PDB file of C-alpha atoms in Angstrom:
ATOM      1  CA  MET A  22     -15.799  -0.557 -15.714  1.00 75.00           C
ATOM      2  CA  GLU A  23     -17.547   0.850 -13.372  1.00 89.00           C
ATOM      3  CA  ARG A  24     -16.018   2.965 -10.840  1.00 91.00           C
ATOM      4  CA  HIS A  25     -16.927   3.341  -6.737  1.00 91.00           C
ATOM      5  CA  ARG A  26     -15.712   5.802  -4.351  1.00 95.00           C
ATOM      6  CA  VAL A  27     -14.316   4.563  -1.776  1.00 95.00           C
ATOM      7  CA  TYR A  28     -11.768   5.880   1.530  1.00 96.00           C
ATOM      8  CA  PHE A  29      -8.558   4.080   2.099  1.00 93.00           C
ATOM      9  CA  SER A  30      -6.433   4.069   5.217  1.00 93.00           C
ATOM     10  CA  LEU A  31      -3.120   3.007   4.826  1.00 90.00           C
ATOM     11  CA  ALA A  32      -1.853   2.250   8.287  1.00 90.00           C
ATOM     12  CA  ASN A  33      -5.469   0.104   8.242  1.00 91.00           C
ATOM     13  CA  ARG A  34      -5.025  -1.522   5.167  1.00 90.00           C
ATOM     14  CA  THR A  35      -8.401  -1.277   4.054  1.00 91.00           C
ATOM     15  CA  TYR A  36     -11.316   0.941   2.530  1.00 91.00           C
ATOM     16  CA  TYR A  37     -14.796   1.500   3.270  1.00 94.00           C
ATOM     17  CA  THR A  38     -17.492   2.848   0.895  1.00 93.00           C
ATOM     18  CA  ASN A  39     -18.794   5.723   4.235  1.00 95.00           C
ATOM     19  CA  PRO A  40     -16.494   8.090   4.807  1.00 94.00           C
ATOM     20  CA  TYR A  41     -17.507   8.179   8.518  1.00 96.00           C
ATOM     21  CA  ALA A  42     -16.753   4.117   9.466  1.00 95.00           C
ATOM     22  CA  GLY A  43     -13.249   4.902  10.112  1.00 94.00           C
ATOM     23  CA  PRO A  44     -10.141   7.096   9.217  1.00 95.00           C
ATOM     24  CA  TRP A  45      -8.502   7.402   5.788  1.00 95.00           C
ATOM     25  CA  ASN A  46      -5.516   9.074   4.429  1.00 94.00           C
ATOM     26  CA  PHE A  47      -7.566   8.554   0.694  1.00 95.00           C
ATOM     27  CA  GLU A  48     -10.009   9.049  -2.051  1.00 95.00           C
ATOM     28  CA  LEU A  49     -10.158   6.916  -4.641  1.00 96.00           C
ATOM     29  CA  ASN A  50     -12.729   6.711  -7.859  1.00 95.00           C
ATOM     30  CA  ILE A  51     -11.824   3.131  -8.444  1.00 94.00           C
ATOM     31  CA  ASP A  52     -13.112  -0.604  -9.755  1.00 93.00           C
ATOM     32  CA  ARG A  53     -14.058  -3.485  -8.177  1.00 92.00           C
ATOM     33  CA  GLN A  54     -10.917  -5.002  -9.926  1.00 94.00           C
ATOM     34  CA  ALA A  55      -8.673  -3.519  -8.344  1.00 93.00           C
ATOM     35  CA  LEU A  56     -10.004  -3.172  -5.336  1.00 93.00           C
ATOM     36  CA  ASP A  57      -9.382  -6.931  -4.940  1.00 94.00           C
ATOM     37  CA  VAL A  58      -5.008  -6.148  -6.432  1.00 95.00           C
ATOM     38  CA  PHE A  59      -5.271  -4.246  -3.394  1.00 93.00           C
ATOM     39  CA  GLU A  60      -6.975  -7.044  -0.951  1.00 93.00           C
ATOM     40  CA  LYS A  61      -4.201  -9.160  -2.811  1.00 95.00           C
ATOM     41  CA  ILE A  62      -1.421  -6.942  -2.040  1.00 95.00           C
ATOM     42  CA  PHE A  63      -2.276  -6.250   1.491  1.00 93.00           C
ATOM     43  CA  GLN A  64      -2.341 -10.210   2.050  1.00 93.00           C
ATOM     44  CA  GLN A  65       1.045 -10.171   0.837  1.00 93.00           C
ATOM     45  CA  MET A  66       2.329  -8.049   2.671  1.00 90.00           C
ATOM     46  CA  GLN A  67       0.815  -9.698   5.997  1.00 89.00           C
ATOM     47  CA  LEU A  68       2.302 -13.168   5.476  1.00 88.00           C
ATOM     48  CA  LEU A  69       5.645 -10.898   4.924  1.00 85.00           C
ATOM     49  CA  GLU A  70       5.155  -9.130   8.944  1.00 83.00           C
ATOM     50  CA  ILE A  71       4.928 -12.690   9.696  1.00 80.00           C
ATOM     51  CA  SER A  72       8.186 -13.542   8.440  1.00 76.00           C
ATOM     52  CA  ASN A  73       9.779 -10.802   9.949  1.00 74.00           C
ATOM     53  CA  ALA A  74       8.397 -11.880  12.804  1.00 71.00           C
ATOM     54  CA  TRP A  75      10.359 -15.073  12.877  1.00 65.00           C
ATOM     55  CA  ARG A  76      13.291 -12.717  11.190  1.00 66.00           C
ATOM     56  CA  ALA A  77      13.276 -10.641  14.440  1.00 64.00           C
ATOM     57  CA  GLN A  78      14.721 -13.347  16.222  1.00 67.00           C
ATOM     58  CA  LEU A  79      18.260 -13.982  14.506  1.00 67.00           C
ATOM     59  CA  PRO A  80      19.909 -11.184  15.411  1.00 70.00           C
ATOM     60  CA  TYR A  81      22.670 -11.822  13.721  1.00 65.00           C
ATOM     61  CA  ILE A  82      20.821 -11.345   9.735  1.00 63.00           C
ATOM     62  CA  GLN A  83      20.651  -7.282   9.802  1.00 66.00           C
ATOM     63  CA  TYR A  84      17.670  -5.327   9.400  1.00 62.00           C
ATOM     64  CA  HIS A  85      18.675  -3.563   6.089  1.00 63.00           C
ATOM     65  CA  LEU A  86      19.551  -6.883   4.252  1.00 64.00           C
ATOM     66  CA  ASP A  87      16.302  -8.346   5.018  1.00 65.00           C
ATOM     67  CA  ARG A  88      14.755 -10.082   1.910  1.00 73.00           C
ATOM     68  CA  GLU A  89      11.886  -9.861   3.646  1.00 71.00           C
ATOM     69  CA  ASN A  90      11.378  -5.928   4.723  1.00 77.00           C
ATOM     70  CA  ASP A  91      12.689  -5.386   0.762  1.00 83.00           C
ATOM     71  CA  GLU A  92       9.499  -7.290  -0.401  1.00 88.00           C
ATOM     72  CA  ILE A  93       7.697  -5.572   1.965  1.00 86.00           C
ATOM     73  CA  ASP A  94       9.359  -1.835   0.513  1.00 87.00           C
ATOM     74  CA  LEU A  95       8.177  -3.278  -3.342  1.00 91.00           C
ATOM     75  CA  ARG A  96       4.816  -3.448  -2.409  1.00 93.00           C
ATOM     76  CA  LEU A  97       3.997  -0.776  -0.655  1.00 92.00           C
ATOM     77  CA  LYS A  98       5.859   1.436  -3.656  1.00 92.00           C
ATOM     78  CA  LYS A  99       2.632  -0.884  -5.975  1.00 94.00           C
ATOM     79  CA  ILE A 100      -0.190   0.414  -3.421  1.00 94.00           C
ATOM     80  CA  TYR A 101       1.671   3.918  -3.540  1.00 94.00           C
ATOM     81  CA  ALA A 102       0.682   3.957  -7.363  1.00 94.00           C
ATOM     82  CA  LEU A 103      -2.229   2.048  -7.570  1.00 94.00           C
ATOM     83  CA  VAL A 104      -3.538   5.540  -4.757  1.00 95.00           C
ATOM     84  CA  HIS A 105      -1.395   7.600  -7.454  1.00 94.00           C
ATOM     85  CA  GLU A 106      -4.008   5.556 -10.332  1.00 95.00           C
ATOM     86  CA  TYR A 107      -7.421   5.906  -8.736  1.00 96.00           C
ATOM     87  CA  GLY A 108      -6.340   9.122  -6.948  1.00 95.00           C
ATOM     88  CA  ASP A 109      -7.523  12.849  -7.304  1.00 93.00           C
ATOM     89  CA  GLU A 110      -5.270  16.038  -9.346  1.00 94.00           C
ATOM     90  CA  ASP A 111      -4.246  16.448  -4.636  1.00 93.00           C
ATOM     91  CA  THR A 112      -3.158  13.082  -4.080  1.00 93.00           C
ATOM     92  CA  LYS A 113      -1.885  12.735  -6.953  1.00 94.00           C
ATOM     93  CA  ALA A 114       0.598  15.720  -6.322  1.00 93.00           C
ATOM     94  CA  PHE A 115       0.812  13.793  -3.499  1.00 93.00           C
ATOM     95  CA  VAL A 116       2.422  10.399  -3.879  1.00 93.00           C
ATOM     96  CA  GLU A 117       4.817  12.027  -6.178  1.00 92.00           C
ATOM     97  CA  GLN A 118       7.109  13.924  -3.879  1.00 92.00           C
ATOM     98  CA  LEU A 119       7.112  11.332  -2.052  1.00 90.00           C
ATOM     99  CA  PRO A 120      10.802   9.604  -1.996  1.00 86.00           C
ATOM    100  CA  TYR A 121       9.801   6.679  -3.917  1.00 75.00           C
ATOM    101  CA  PHE A 122       8.067   8.155  -7.376  1.00 76.00           C
ATOM    102  CA  ASN A 123      11.058  10.879  -7.552  1.00 68.00           C
ATOM    103  CA  LYS A 124      12.809  10.929 -10.566  1.00 62.00           C
ATOM    104  CA  ARG A 125      16.498  10.548 -10.287  1.00 56.00           C
ATOM    105  CA  VAL A 126      18.382  11.309 -13.534  1.00 44.00           C
TER     106      VAL A 126
END
């Protein structure tokens, strides 16, 4: 499958084909199918955050016991796994030092 260079912005949940199109965090060499996976995960996160906005109105549900927050964290881990897979060596080193990917003995 043909790979394309994209500039990925985690904060904006988007990617650019031009490095000057907007702010970005990671330069990825990625195929179209993987970009579709990113887009799907971003959509899922957006829906979960809408749910969280409703949950925030219920003070008796504590934040750390909120299932939707756990689901968002899971998707964030998936995004970083994809960034690791398609990033360069510096990107991989950065992702590997994140708490999500520390190996536990």
